[in-house]
PDB file of C-alpha atoms and ligand atoms in Angstrom:
ATOM      1  CA  MET A 262     -13.568 -39.318  59.922  1.00  0.00           C
ATOM      2  CA  GLY A 263     -17.069 -37.929  59.271  1.00  0.00           C
ATOM      3  CA  GLU A 264     -18.965 -36.906  56.364  1.00  0.00           C
ATOM      4  CA  VAL A 265     -18.698 -33.446  54.842  1.00  0.00           C
ATOM      5  CA  PRO A 266     -21.876 -31.635  55.319  1.00  0.00           C
ATOM      6  CA  TYR A 267     -24.120 -30.390  52.503  1.00  0.00           C
ATOM      7  CA  LEU A 268     -25.981 -26.895  52.509  1.00  0.00           C
ATOM      8  CA  THR A 269     -28.946 -25.855  50.399  1.00  0.00           C
ATOM      9  CA  LEU A 270     -28.690 -22.977  48.200  1.00  0.00           C
ATOM     10  CA  ASN A 271     -31.639 -20.402  47.730  1.00  0.00           C
ATOM     11  CA  ASN A 272     -32.457 -22.436  44.745  1.00  0.00           C
ATOM     12  CA  GLY A 273     -32.317 -25.970  46.237  1.00  0.00           C
ATOM     13  CA  VAL A 274     -29.004 -26.998  44.833  1.00  0.00           C
ATOM     14  CA  ARG A 275     -27.376 -28.637  47.172  1.00  0.00           C
ATOM     15  CA  ILE A 276     -23.557 -27.587  48.084  1.00  0.00           C
ATOM     16  CA  PRO A 277     -20.804 -29.374  50.009  1.00  0.00           C
ATOM     17  CA  GLN A 278     -19.970 -26.835  52.562  1.00  0.00           C
ATOM     18  CA  LEU A 279     -15.968 -27.594  52.499  1.00  0.00           C
ATOM     19  CA  GLY A 280     -14.202 -27.877  49.245  1.00  0.00           C
ATOM     20  CA  PHE A 281     -11.128 -27.561  47.847  1.00  0.00           C
ATOM     21  CA  GLY A 282      -9.505 -23.960  46.513  1.00  0.00           C
ATOM     22  CA  VAL A 283      -6.802 -23.608  43.715  1.00  0.00           C
ATOM     23  CA  TRP A 284      -6.236 -20.495  43.634  1.00  0.00           C
ATOM     24  CA  GLN A 285      -2.410 -19.382  42.363  1.00  0.00           C
ATOM     25  CA  VAL A 286      -1.941 -23.235  41.675  1.00  0.00           C
ATOM     26  CA  PRO A 287      -0.287 -22.783  38.173  1.00  0.00           C
ATOM     27  CA  ALA A 288      -2.046 -24.648  34.897  1.00  0.00           C
ATOM     28  CA  ASP A 289       0.686 -27.392  34.904  1.00  0.00           C
ATOM     29  CA  GLU A 290       0.977 -28.055  38.284  1.00  0.00           C
ATOM     30  CA  VAL A 291      -3.021 -28.377  39.465  1.00  0.00           C
ATOM     31  CA  VAL A 292      -3.958 -31.670  38.109  1.00  0.00           C
ATOM     32  CA  GLU A 293      -2.233 -33.713  40.672  1.00  0.00           C
ATOM     33  CA  PRO A 294      -3.330 -31.725  44.279  1.00  0.00           C
ATOM     34  CA  VAL A 295      -7.388 -31.863  42.821  1.00  0.00           C
ATOM     35  CA  ARG A 296      -6.726 -35.518  42.168  1.00  0.00           C
ATOM     36  CA  ILE A 297      -5.544 -36.119  45.674  1.00  0.00           C
ATOM     37  CA  ALA A 298      -8.677 -33.719  46.759  1.00  0.00           C
ATOM     38  CA  LEU A 299     -10.571 -35.844  45.022  1.00  0.00           C
ATOM     39  CA  GLU A 300      -9.310 -39.244  46.079  1.00  0.00           C
ATOM     40  CA  THR A 301      -9.525 -37.809  49.859  1.00  0.00           C
ATOM     41  CA  GLY A 302     -13.179 -37.112  49.417  1.00  0.00           C
ATOM     42  CA  TYR A 303     -13.851 -33.823  48.388  1.00  0.00           C
ATOM     43  CA  ARG A 304     -16.324 -33.088  46.103  1.00  0.00           C
ATOM     44  CA  HIS A 305     -16.247 -29.479  45.143  1.00  0.00           C
ATOM     45  CA  VAL A 306     -13.552 -27.444  43.613  1.00  0.00           C
ATOM     46  CA  ASP A 307     -13.464 -23.717  43.272  1.00  0.00           C
ATOM     47  CA  THR A 308     -11.659 -22.431  40.754  1.00  0.00           C
ATOM     48  CA  ALA A 309     -11.995 -19.393  38.368  1.00  0.00           C
ATOM     49  CA  ALA A 310     -11.352 -17.987  35.112  1.00  0.00           C
ATOM     50  CA  ALA A 311      -8.517 -15.703  36.098  1.00  0.00           C
ATOM     51  CA  TYR A 312      -6.660 -18.521  38.155  1.00  0.00           C
ATOM     52  CA  GLY A 313      -5.725 -20.093  34.212  1.00  0.00           C
ATOM     53  CA  ASN A 314      -5.928 -23.295  35.634  1.00  0.00           C
ATOM     54  CA  GLU A 315      -9.574 -24.357  34.423  1.00  0.00           C
ATOM     55  CA  GLU A 316      -8.358 -26.912  32.030  1.00  0.00           C
ATOM     56  CA  GLY A 317      -6.497 -28.776  34.587  1.00  0.00           C
ATOM     57  CA  VAL A 318      -9.066 -28.922  36.888  1.00  0.00           C
ATOM     58  CA  GLY A 319     -10.974 -30.313  34.542  1.00  0.00           C
ATOM     59  CA  GLN A 320      -8.554 -32.734  33.697  1.00  0.00           C
ATOM     60  CA  ALA A 321      -8.166 -33.690  37.330  1.00  0.00           C
ATOM     61  CA  ILE A 322     -12.088 -34.384  37.168  1.00  0.00           C
ATOM     62  CA  ARG A 323     -12.173 -36.349  34.429  1.00  0.00           C
ATOM     63  CA  GLU A 324      -9.521 -38.720  35.938  1.00  0.00           C
ATOM     64  CA  ALA A 325     -11.021 -38.920  38.760  1.00  0.00           C
ATOM     65  CA  GLY A 326     -13.604 -41.082  37.366  1.00  0.00           C
ATOM     66  CA  VAL A 327     -16.041 -39.791  40.243  1.00  0.00           C
ATOM     67  CA  ALA A 328     -19.787 -39.356  38.596  1.00  0.00           C
ATOM     68  CA  ARG A 329     -20.327 -35.440  37.655  1.00  0.00           C
ATOM     69  CA  GLU A 330     -23.350 -35.646  39.384  1.00  0.00           C
ATOM     70  CA  ASP A 331     -21.581 -35.885  42.562  1.00  0.00           C
ATOM     71  CA  LEU A 332     -19.386 -33.183  41.981  1.00  0.00           C
ATOM     72  CA  PHE A 333     -19.760 -29.406  42.578  1.00  0.00           C
ATOM     73  CA  VAL A 334     -17.710 -27.274  40.390  1.00  0.00           C
ATOM     74  CA  THR A 335     -17.624 -23.165  40.771  1.00  0.00           C
ATOM     75  CA  THR A 336     -15.949 -20.885  38.377  1.00  0.00           C
ATOM     76  CA  LYS A 337     -16.025 -17.164  38.062  1.00  0.00           C
ATOM     77  CA  LEU A 338     -16.431 -14.234  35.659  1.00  0.00           C
ATOM     78  CA  TRP A 339     -12.716 -12.388  35.158  1.00  0.00           C
ATOM     79  CA  ASN A 340     -13.220  -8.535  35.620  1.00  0.00           C
ATOM     80  CA  ALA A 341     -12.260  -7.716  32.265  1.00  0.00           C
ATOM     81  CA  ASP A 342     -15.294  -9.834  30.821  1.00  0.00           C
ATOM     82  CA  HIS A 343     -18.384  -8.020  32.479  1.00  0.00           C
ATOM     83  CA  ALA A 344     -19.760  -6.824  29.176  1.00  0.00           C
ATOM     84  CA  ASN A 345     -19.468 -10.210  27.145  1.00  0.00           C
ATOM     85  CA  ALA A 346     -20.144 -12.753  29.888  1.00  0.00           C
ATOM     86  CA  GLY A 347     -22.235 -15.060  28.092  1.00  0.00           C
ATOM     87  CA  GLU A 348     -18.798 -15.378  25.677  1.00  0.00           C
ATOM     88  CA  ALA A 349     -16.651 -15.541  28.880  1.00  0.00           C
ATOM     89  CA  PHE A 350     -18.859 -18.620  30.282  1.00  0.00           C
ATOM     90  CA  ASP A 351     -18.505 -20.708  27.191  1.00  0.00           C
ATOM     91  CA  VAL A 352     -14.973 -20.023  27.327  1.00  0.00           C
ATOM     92  CA  SER A 353     -14.736 -21.392  30.701  1.00  0.00           C
ATOM     93  CA  LEU A 354     -17.211 -24.156  30.015  1.00  0.00           C
ATOM     94  CA  ARG A 355     -14.953 -25.259  27.039  1.00  0.00           C
ATOM     95  CA  LYS A 356     -11.862 -25.256  29.372  1.00  0.00           C
ATOM     96  CA  LEU A 357     -13.161 -27.316  32.217  1.00  0.00           C
ATOM     97  CA  GLY A 358     -14.608 -29.928  29.392  1.00  0.00           C
ATOM     98  CA  LEU A 359     -17.486 -29.749  31.228  1.00  0.00           C
ATOM     99  CA  ASP A 360     -21.298 -29.330  29.776  1.00  0.00           C
ATOM    100  CA  TYR A 361     -22.140 -27.426  32.832  1.00  0.00           C
ATOM    101  CA  VAL A 362     -21.023 -26.060  35.947  1.00  0.00           C
ATOM    102  CA  ASP A 363     -22.752 -26.201  39.478  1.00  0.00           C
ATOM    103  CA  LEU A 364     -21.947 -22.466  40.149  1.00  0.00           C
ATOM    104  CA  TYR A 365     -20.751 -19.315  38.006  1.00  0.00           C
ATOM    105  CA  LEU A 366     -19.579 -16.068  40.172  1.00  0.00           C
ATOM    106  CA  ILE A 367     -18.959 -12.334  39.351  1.00  0.00           C
ATOM    107  CA  HIS A 368     -15.197 -12.332  40.439  1.00  0.00           C
ATOM    108  CA  TRP A 369     -15.554  -8.629  41.544  1.00  0.00           C
ATOM    109  CA  PRO A 370     -17.987  -5.891  41.514  1.00  0.00           C
ATOM    110  CA  ARG A 371     -15.507  -3.462  40.092  1.00  0.00           C
ATOM    111  CA  PRO A 372     -18.233  -0.647  40.706  1.00  0.00           C
ATOM    112  CA  ASP A 373     -15.898   1.804  39.004  1.00  0.00           C
ATOM    113  CA  LYS A 374     -17.360   0.340  35.599  1.00  0.00           C
ATOM    114  CA  ASP A 375     -20.603  -0.277  36.613  1.00  0.00           C
ATOM    115  CA  GLN A 376     -20.987  -3.429  34.175  1.00  0.00           C
ATOM    116  CA  TYR A 377     -21.651  -6.107  36.907  1.00  0.00           C
ATOM    117  CA  VAL A 378     -25.758  -5.736  36.278  1.00  0.00           C
ATOM    118  CA  GLU A 379     -25.116  -6.357  32.548  1.00  0.00           C
ATOM    119  CA  ALA A 380     -22.803  -9.244  33.309  1.00  0.00           C
ATOM    120  CA  TYR A 381     -25.402 -10.535  35.626  1.00  0.00           C
ATOM    121  CA  ARG A 382     -27.977 -10.478  33.190  1.00  0.00           C
ATOM    122  CA  ALA A 383     -25.745 -12.943  31.068  1.00  0.00           C
ATOM    123  CA  MET A 384     -25.502 -15.222  33.623  1.00  0.00           C
ATOM    124  CA  GLU A 385     -29.333 -15.443  34.489  1.00  0.00           C
ATOM    125  CA  LYS A 386     -29.686 -16.624  30.552  1.00  0.00           C
ATOM    126  CA  VAL A 387     -26.747 -19.147  31.357  1.00  0.00           C
ATOM    127  CA  LEU A 388     -28.639 -20.425  34.643  1.00  0.00           C
ATOM    128  CA  ALA A 389     -32.206 -20.460  32.697  1.00  0.00           C
ATOM    129  CA  GLU A 390     -30.225 -22.470  29.809  1.00  0.00           C
ATOM    130  CA  GLY A 391     -29.363 -25.093  32.436  1.00  0.00           C
ATOM    131  CA  ARG A 392     -25.493 -24.383  31.503  1.00  0.00           C
ATOM    132  CA  ALA A 393     -24.932 -22.876  35.234  1.00  0.00           C
ATOM    133  CA  ARG A 394     -27.057 -24.722  38.262  1.00  0.00           C
ATOM    134  CA  ALA A 395     -26.506 -21.532  40.336  1.00  0.00           C
ATOM    135  CA  ILE A 396     -25.103 -18.242  39.846  1.00  0.00           C
ATOM    136  CA  GLY A 397     -23.984 -15.988  42.300  1.00  0.00           C
ATOM    137  CA  VAL A 398     -21.401 -13.144  43.299  1.00  0.00           C
ATOM    138  CA  SER A 399     -17.757 -12.673  44.838  1.00  0.00           C
ATOM    139  CA  ASN A 400     -16.391  -9.636  46.590  1.00  0.00           C
ATOM    140  CA  PHE A 401     -19.697  -7.737  47.134  1.00  0.00           C
ATOM    141  CA  HIS A 402     -20.639  -4.748  49.724  1.00  0.00           C
ATOM    142  CA  GLN A 403     -23.958  -4.675  50.638  1.00  0.00           C
ATOM    143  CA  ALA A 404     -24.341  -1.585  48.327  1.00  0.00           C
ATOM    144  CA  HIS A 405     -23.430  -3.729  45.442  1.00  0.00           C
ATOM    145  CA  LEU A 406     -25.486  -6.345  46.563  1.00  0.00           C
ATOM    146  CA  GLU A 407     -28.821  -4.084  46.958  1.00  0.00           C
ATOM    147  CA  LYS A 408     -28.296  -2.673  43.295  1.00  0.00           C
ATOM    148  CA  LEU A 409     -28.373  -6.239  41.838  1.00  0.00           C
ATOM    149  CA  LEU A 410     -30.872  -7.123  43.998  1.00  0.00           C
ATOM    150  CA  ALA A 411     -33.015  -4.215  42.944  1.00  0.00           C
ATOM    151  CA  GLU A 412     -32.127  -4.535  38.887  1.00  0.00           C
ATOM    152  CA  THR A 413     -32.191  -8.163  38.214  1.00  0.00           C
ATOM    153  CA  GLU A 414     -34.306 -10.960  39.012  1.00  0.00           C
ATOM    154  CA  VAL A 415     -32.415 -13.894  40.502  1.00  0.00           C
ATOM    155  CA  VAL A 416     -31.177 -13.395  43.997  1.00  0.00           C
ATOM    156  CA  PRO A 417     -27.665 -14.645  44.097  1.00  0.00           C
ATOM    157  CA  ALA A 418     -27.246 -17.978  45.612  1.00  0.00           C
ATOM    158  CA  VAL A 419     -23.682 -16.870  47.258  1.00  0.00           C
ATOM    159  CA  ASN A 420     -21.703 -14.419  47.751  1.00  0.00           C
ATOM    160  CA  GLN A 421     -18.245 -15.181  48.291  1.00  0.00           C
ATOM    161  CA  ILE A 422     -15.738 -12.794  50.607  1.00  0.00           C
ATOM    162  CA  GLU A 423     -12.653 -12.910  52.211  1.00  0.00           C
ATOM    163  CA  LEU A 424     -13.542 -14.006  55.885  1.00  0.00           C
ATOM    164  CA  HIS A 425     -10.986 -15.657  58.687  1.00  0.00           C
ATOM    165  CA  PRO A 426     -10.854 -15.376  62.040  1.00  0.00           C
ATOM    166  CA  GLY A 427      -9.688 -11.274  62.819  1.00  0.00           C
ATOM    167  CA  PHE A 428     -11.893 -10.436  59.673  1.00  0.00           C
ATOM    168  CA  ASP A 429     -15.299 -12.137  60.462  1.00  0.00           C
ATOM    169  CA  GLN A 430     -17.386  -9.737  58.145  1.00  0.00           C
ATOM    170  CA  ALA A 431     -20.445 -10.146  60.809  1.00  0.00           C
ATOM    171  CA  GLU A 432     -22.330  -7.492  59.111  1.00  0.00           C
ATOM    172  CA  LEU A 433     -22.198  -8.789  55.580  1.00  0.00           C
ATOM    173  CA  ARG A 434     -22.525 -12.067  56.586  1.00  0.00           C
ATOM    174  CA  ALA A 435     -25.875 -10.969  58.392  1.00  0.00           C
ATOM    175  CA  PHE A 436     -27.196  -9.088  54.882  1.00  0.00           C
ATOM    176  CA  ASN A 437     -26.487 -12.246  52.946  1.00  0.00           C
ATOM    177  CA  ARG A 438     -28.428 -14.553  55.314  1.00  0.00           C
ATOM    178  CA  ALA A 439     -31.003 -12.448  55.623  1.00  0.00           C
ATOM    179  CA  HIS A 440     -31.275 -12.163  51.812  1.00  0.00           C
ATOM    180  CA  GLY A 441     -30.808 -15.815  51.944  1.00  0.00           C
ATOM    181  CA  ILE A 442     -27.660 -15.340  50.097  1.00  0.00           C
ATOM    182  CA  GLN A 443     -25.242 -18.117  51.321  1.00  0.00           C
ATOM    183  CA  THR A 444     -21.997 -16.995  52.478  1.00  0.00           C
ATOM    184  CA  GLU A 445     -18.869 -18.420  51.165  1.00  0.00           C
ATOM    185  CA  ALA A 446     -15.438 -17.651  52.885  1.00  0.00           C
ATOM    186  CA  TRP A 447     -12.129 -17.039  50.922  1.00  0.00           C
ATOM    187  CA  SER A 448      -8.783 -17.247  52.328  1.00  0.00           C
ATOM    188  CA  PRO A 449     -10.358 -18.848  55.029  1.00  0.00           C
ATOM    189  CA  ILE A 450      -7.168 -20.037  57.103  1.00  0.00           C
ATOM    190  CA  GLY A 451      -5.816 -16.427  56.520  1.00  0.00           C
ATOM    191  CA  GLN A 452      -3.244 -17.852  53.886  1.00  0.00           C
ATOM    192  CA  GLY A 453      -1.792 -20.062  56.531  1.00  0.00           C
ATOM    193  CA  LYS A 454       0.299 -16.575  57.427  1.00  0.00           C
ATOM    194  CA  GLY A 455       0.270 -15.078  60.828  1.00  0.00           C
ATOM    195  CA  LEU A 456      -3.128 -16.562  62.229  1.00  0.00           C
ATOM    196  CA  LEU A 457      -2.102 -20.230  62.370  1.00  0.00           C
ATOM    197  CA  ASP A 458       0.843 -19.112  64.567  1.00  0.00           C
ATOM    198  CA  ASN A 459      -1.261 -17.406  67.218  1.00  0.00           C
ATOM    199  CA  PRO A 460      -0.920 -18.727  70.597  1.00  0.00           C
ATOM    200  CA  ALA A 461      -4.336 -18.055  71.622  1.00  0.00           C
ATOM    201  CA  LEU A 462      -5.305 -20.273  68.349  1.00  0.00           C
ATOM    202  CA  ALA A 463      -2.641 -23.315  69.652  1.00  0.00           C
ATOM    203  CA  GLU A 464      -4.620 -23.423  72.755  1.00  0.00           C
ATOM    204  CA  ILE A 465      -7.845 -24.025  71.558  1.00  0.00           C
ATOM    205  CA  ALA A 466      -6.366 -26.391  68.926  1.00  0.00           C
ATOM    206  CA  ALA A 467      -4.879 -28.400  71.778  1.00  0.00           C
ATOM    207  CA  GLU A 468      -7.931 -28.620  73.879  1.00  0.00           C
ATOM    208  CA  VAL A 469      -9.782 -30.172  70.770  1.00  0.00           C
ATOM    209  CA  GLY A 470      -6.633 -32.249  69.884  1.00  0.00           C
ATOM    210  CA  ARG A 471      -6.365 -30.539  66.419  1.00  0.00           C
ATOM    211  CA  THR A 472      -4.286 -28.659  64.435  1.00  0.00           C
ATOM    212  CA  PRO A 473      -4.436 -24.526  64.040  1.00  0.00           C
ATOM    213  CA  ALA A 474      -5.514 -25.197  60.599  1.00  0.00           C
ATOM    214  CA  GLN A 475      -8.158 -27.935  61.552  1.00  0.00           C
ATOM    215  CA  THR A 476      -9.535 -25.753  64.199  1.00  0.00           C
ATOM    216  CA  VAL A 477     -10.259 -22.378  62.157  1.00  0.00           C
ATOM    217  CA  LEU A 478     -12.076 -24.499  59.157  1.00  0.00           C
ATOM    218  CA  ARG A 479     -14.154 -26.022  62.190  1.00  0.00           C
ATOM    219  CA  TRP A 480     -14.911 -22.447  63.295  1.00  0.00           C
ATOM    220  CA  HIS A 481     -15.993 -21.475  59.675  1.00  0.00           C
ATOM    221  CA  LEU A 482     -18.540 -24.802  59.564  1.00  0.00           C
ATOM    222  CA  GLN A 483     -20.089 -23.814  63.074  1.00  0.00           C
ATOM    223  CA  LEU A 484     -20.681 -20.008  61.606  1.00  0.00           C
ATOM    224  CA  GLY A 485     -22.157 -21.411  58.623  1.00  0.00           C
ATOM    225  CA  ASN A 486     -19.998 -20.539  56.098  1.00  0.00           C
ATOM    226  CA  VAL A 487     -18.997 -22.431  52.857  1.00  0.00           C
ATOM    227  CA  VAL A 488     -15.203 -22.696  52.751  1.00  0.00           C
ATOM    228  CA  PHE A 489     -12.681 -24.212  50.007  1.00  0.00           C
ATOM    229  CA  PRO A 490      -8.795 -24.334  51.606  1.00  0.00           C
ATOM    230  CA  LYS A 491      -6.251 -24.580  49.562  1.00  0.00           C
ATOM    231  CA  SER A 492      -2.958 -26.500  49.612  1.00  0.00           C
ATOM    232  CA  VAL A 493      -0.848 -28.343  47.399  1.00  0.00           C
ATOM    233  CA  THR A 494       0.865 -30.490  49.891  1.00  0.00           C
ATOM    234  CA  PRO A 495      -0.768 -33.822  50.387  1.00  0.00           C
ATOM    235  CA  ALA A 496      -0.796 -34.372  54.228  1.00  0.00           C
ATOM    236  CA  ARG A 497      -2.687 -30.936  54.157  1.00  0.00           C
ATOM    237  CA  ILE A 498      -4.887 -31.651  51.563  1.00  0.00           C
ATOM    238  CA  ARG A 499      -5.996 -34.550  53.915  1.00  0.00           C
ATOM    239  CA  GLU A 500      -5.805 -32.912  57.118  1.00  0.00           C
ATOM    240  CA  ASN A 501      -7.926 -29.908  55.908  1.00  0.00           C
ATOM    241  CA  PHE A 502     -10.567 -32.172  55.393  1.00  0.00           C
ATOM    242  CA  GLU A 503     -10.613 -33.850  58.955  1.00  0.00           C
ATOM    243  CA  VAL A 504     -12.645 -31.453  60.378  1.00  0.00           C
ATOM    244  CA  PHE A 505     -16.126 -32.925  60.174  1.00  0.00           C
ATOM    245  CA  ASP A 506     -16.150 -35.503  63.951  1.00  0.00           C
ATOM    246  CA  PHE A 507     -15.345 -33.102  66.356  1.00  0.00           C
ATOM    247  CA  ALA A 508     -17.066 -29.882  67.537  1.00  0.00           C
ATOM    248  CA  LEU A 509     -16.109 -26.374  69.293  1.00  0.00           C
ATOM    249  CA  ASN A 510     -17.744 -25.196  72.175  1.00  0.00           C
ATOM    250  CA  ALA A 511     -19.186 -21.722  72.799  1.00  0.00           C
ATOM    251  CA  ALA A 512     -16.336 -20.061  74.621  1.00  0.00           C
ATOM    252  CA  GLN A 513     -13.940 -21.418  71.649  1.00  0.00           C
ATOM    253  CA  MET A 514     -15.909 -20.152  69.145  1.00  0.00           C
ATOM    254  CA  ASP A 515     -16.045 -16.667  70.557  1.00  0.00           C
ATOM    255  CA  ALA A 516     -12.236 -16.856  71.246  1.00  0.00           C
ATOM    256  CA  ILE A 517     -11.341 -17.597  67.801  1.00  0.00           C
ATOM    257  CA  SER A 518     -13.858 -14.983  66.748  1.00  0.00           C
ATOM    258  CA  ALA A 519     -11.933 -12.337  68.736  1.00  0.00           C
ATOM    259  CA  LEU A 520      -8.395 -13.482  67.346  1.00  0.00           C
ATOM    260  CA  PRO A 521      -6.245 -10.381  65.989  1.00  0.00           C
ATOM    261  CA  GLY A 522      -6.830  -9.946  62.050  1.00  0.00           C
ATOM    262  CA  GLU A 523      -7.439  -7.759  59.116  1.00  0.00           C
ATOM    263  CA  ARG A 524      -8.132  -7.694  55.687  1.00  0.00           C
ATOM    264  CA  ILE A 525      -5.439  -9.449  53.287  1.00  0.00           C
ATOM    265  CA  GLY A 526      -6.968  -8.985  50.193  1.00  0.00           C
ATOM    266  CA  ALA A 527      -7.926  -5.657  47.740  1.00  0.00           C
ATOM    267  CA  ASN A 528     -11.109  -4.137  49.098  1.00  0.00           C
ATOM    268  CA  PRO A 529     -13.781  -4.932  46.232  1.00  0.00           C
ATOM    269  CA  GLU A 530     -14.193  -0.883  46.501  1.00  0.00           C
ATOM    270  CA  THR A 531     -11.243  -0.493  45.385  1.00  0.00           C
ATOM    271  CA  ALA A 532      -9.977  -3.143  43.360  1.00  0.00           C
ATOM    272  CA  PHE A 533      -9.381  -1.851  39.896  1.00  0.00           C
ATOM    273  CA  PHE A 534      -7.223  -4.777  38.842  1.00  0.00           C
TER     274      PHE A 534
HETATM  275  P1  LIG B 784      -6.272 -20.442  52.305  1.00  0.00           P
HETATM  276  O1  LIG B 784      -6.643 -19.772  53.541  1.00  0.00           O
HETATM  277  O2  LIG B 784      -6.859 -21.508  51.841  1.00  0.00           O
HETATM  278  O3  LIG B 784      -4.507 -20.549  52.687  1.00  0.00           O
HETATM  279  C1  LIG B 784      -3.808 -21.259  52.011  1.00  0.00           C
HETATM  280  C2  LIG B 784      -2.595 -20.985  52.185  1.00  0.00           C
HETATM  281  O4  LIG B 784      -2.565 -21.999  53.381  1.00  0.00           O
HETATM  282  C3  LIG B 784      -1.657 -22.464  51.322  1.00  0.00           C
HETATM  283  O5  LIG B 784      -1.084 -22.038  50.528  1.00  0.00           O
HETATM  284  C4  LIG B 784      -1.106 -22.850  52.452  1.00  0.00           C
HETATM  285  O6  LIG B 784       0.234 -21.982  52.656  1.00  0.00           O
HETATM  286  C5  LIG B 784      -1.330 -22.935  54.005  1.00  0.00           C
HETATM  287  N1  LIG B 784      -1.814 -24.216  54.548  1.00  0.00           N
HETATM  288  C6  LIG B 784      -2.760 -24.517  53.797  1.00  0.00           C
HETATM  289  N2  LIG B 784      -3.322 -25.749  54.402  1.00  0.00           N
HETATM  290  C7  LIG B 784      -2.555 -25.472  55.368  1.00  0.00           C
HETATM  291  C8  LIG B 784      -2.766 -26.377  56.830  1.00  0.00           C
HETATM  292  N3  LIG B 784      -3.364 -27.669  56.676  1.00  0.00           N
HETATM  293  N4  LIG B 784      -1.270 -25.873  57.444  1.00  0.00           N
HETATM  294  C9  LIG B 784      -1.035 -25.127  57.569  1.00  0.00           C
HETATM  295  N5  LIG B 784      -0.912 -23.989  56.222  1.00  0.00           N
HETATM  296  C10 LIG B 784      -1.853 -24.758  55.432  1.00  0.00           C
HETATM  297  O7  LIG B 784      -6.178 -18.963  51.398  1.00  0.00           O
HETATM  298  P2  LIG B 784      -6.259 -18.881  49.659  1.00  0.00           P
HETATM  299  O8  LIG B 784      -5.764 -19.527  48.750  1.00  0.00           O
HETATM  300  O9  LIG B 784      -6.453 -17.368  49.500  1.00  0.00           O
HETATM  301  O10 LIG B 784      -7.853 -18.966  49.781  1.00  0.00           O
HETATM  302  C11 LIG B 784      -8.622 -20.364  49.418  1.00  0.00           C
HETATM  303  C12 LIG B 784      -9.604 -20.234  48.370  1.00  0.00           C
HETATM  304  O11 LIG B 784     -10.369 -19.429  48.055  1.00  0.00           O
HETATM  305  C13 LIG B 784      -8.426 -20.018  46.748  1.00  0.00           C
HETATM  306  O12 LIG B 784      -7.926 -20.923  46.639  1.00  0.00           O
HETATM  307  C14 LIG B 784      -9.655 -19.554  45.969  1.00  0.00           C
HETATM  308  O13 LIG B 784     -10.495 -20.664  45.277  1.00  0.00           O
HETATM  309  C15 LIG B 784     -10.760 -19.134  46.722  1.00  0.00           C
HETATM  310  N6  LIG B 784     -10.363 -17.105  46.856  1.00  0.00           N
HETATM  311  C16 LIG B 784     -11.059 -16.581  46.171  1.00  0.00           C
HETATM  312  C17 LIG B 784     -10.816 -15.480  46.152  1.00  0.00           C
HETATM  313  C18 LIG B 784     -12.291 -14.497  45.723  1.00  0.00           C
HETATM  314  O14 LIG B 784     -11.899 -13.641  44.916  1.00  0.00           O
HETATM  315  N7  LIG B 784     -13.124 -14.606  45.227  1.00  0.00           N
HETATM  316  C19 LIG B 784      -9.642 -14.415  46.314  1.00  0.00           C
HETATM  317  C20 LIG B 784      -8.732 -15.407  47.325  1.00  0.00           C
HETATM  318  C21 LIG B 784      -9.111 -16.734  47.070  1.00  0.00           C
END
């Protein structure tokens, strides 16, 4: 089946390039899909305080019996907590039932509040204490990153952004790369809608003998993105992990990049929730 590749973040921490996302999975339903993902071989789970399911994620991790050092767990600081990031981190850690997380992210910049620098300074402290192995951001545009880089010490390890065919974020990916910031792609398969039904994608998928979802996930891996597709369906959880033993050629990569699409989620500049 092939092995999940690991990438090395700018502070030397290694991250499995493909993980498991749990957005919109209710707290009382999250244990089973995470259990199946870990059983399948996933070693990276992406959650957030705002998903309301950190306790269930922690329970599944404890029950799976996988050594903690073999897992990569990400959680995120919610927008209401920019002014008290240290306390919010403690709450997340307690809900997860862990001694440390592998990655802690600012979920959205909320430029209207202008408190993300303050939040990030508190996260630098969490990093220094060894309670997060890496810190970073999510949904940051170049301008938000530039302000952060100018006013804080630690270069973010990661910028997690909406990214999928039709919305490939080429400029922001280039900016991230130039600053040693790893790009993570959220909604990597476009939330399953529209994109996966595209006939041109179906043609490429048939050429490589894979499903449309596998073909798109492979496109991400070859672009160098970290991804964590979400599914609660066991067959799909397994399907999304079988993407390490085939390759797309340059023409197929370009054709996927050229697929139509647009932003699905909120624009970070105006995401005032
Ligand atoms: P996704 O692109 O992973 O799509 C998930 C949906 O696609 C599923 O609900 C299912 O309907 C469908 N699907 C999954 N596997 C499939 C398959 N093999 N074949 C056909 N359909 C399939 O979308 P997402 O959940 O929005 O993004 C993934 C993860 O990214 C989230 O769970 C979360 O961890 C993270 N995320 C982060 C942010 C952020 O602001 N930082 C925002 C959204 C998502």
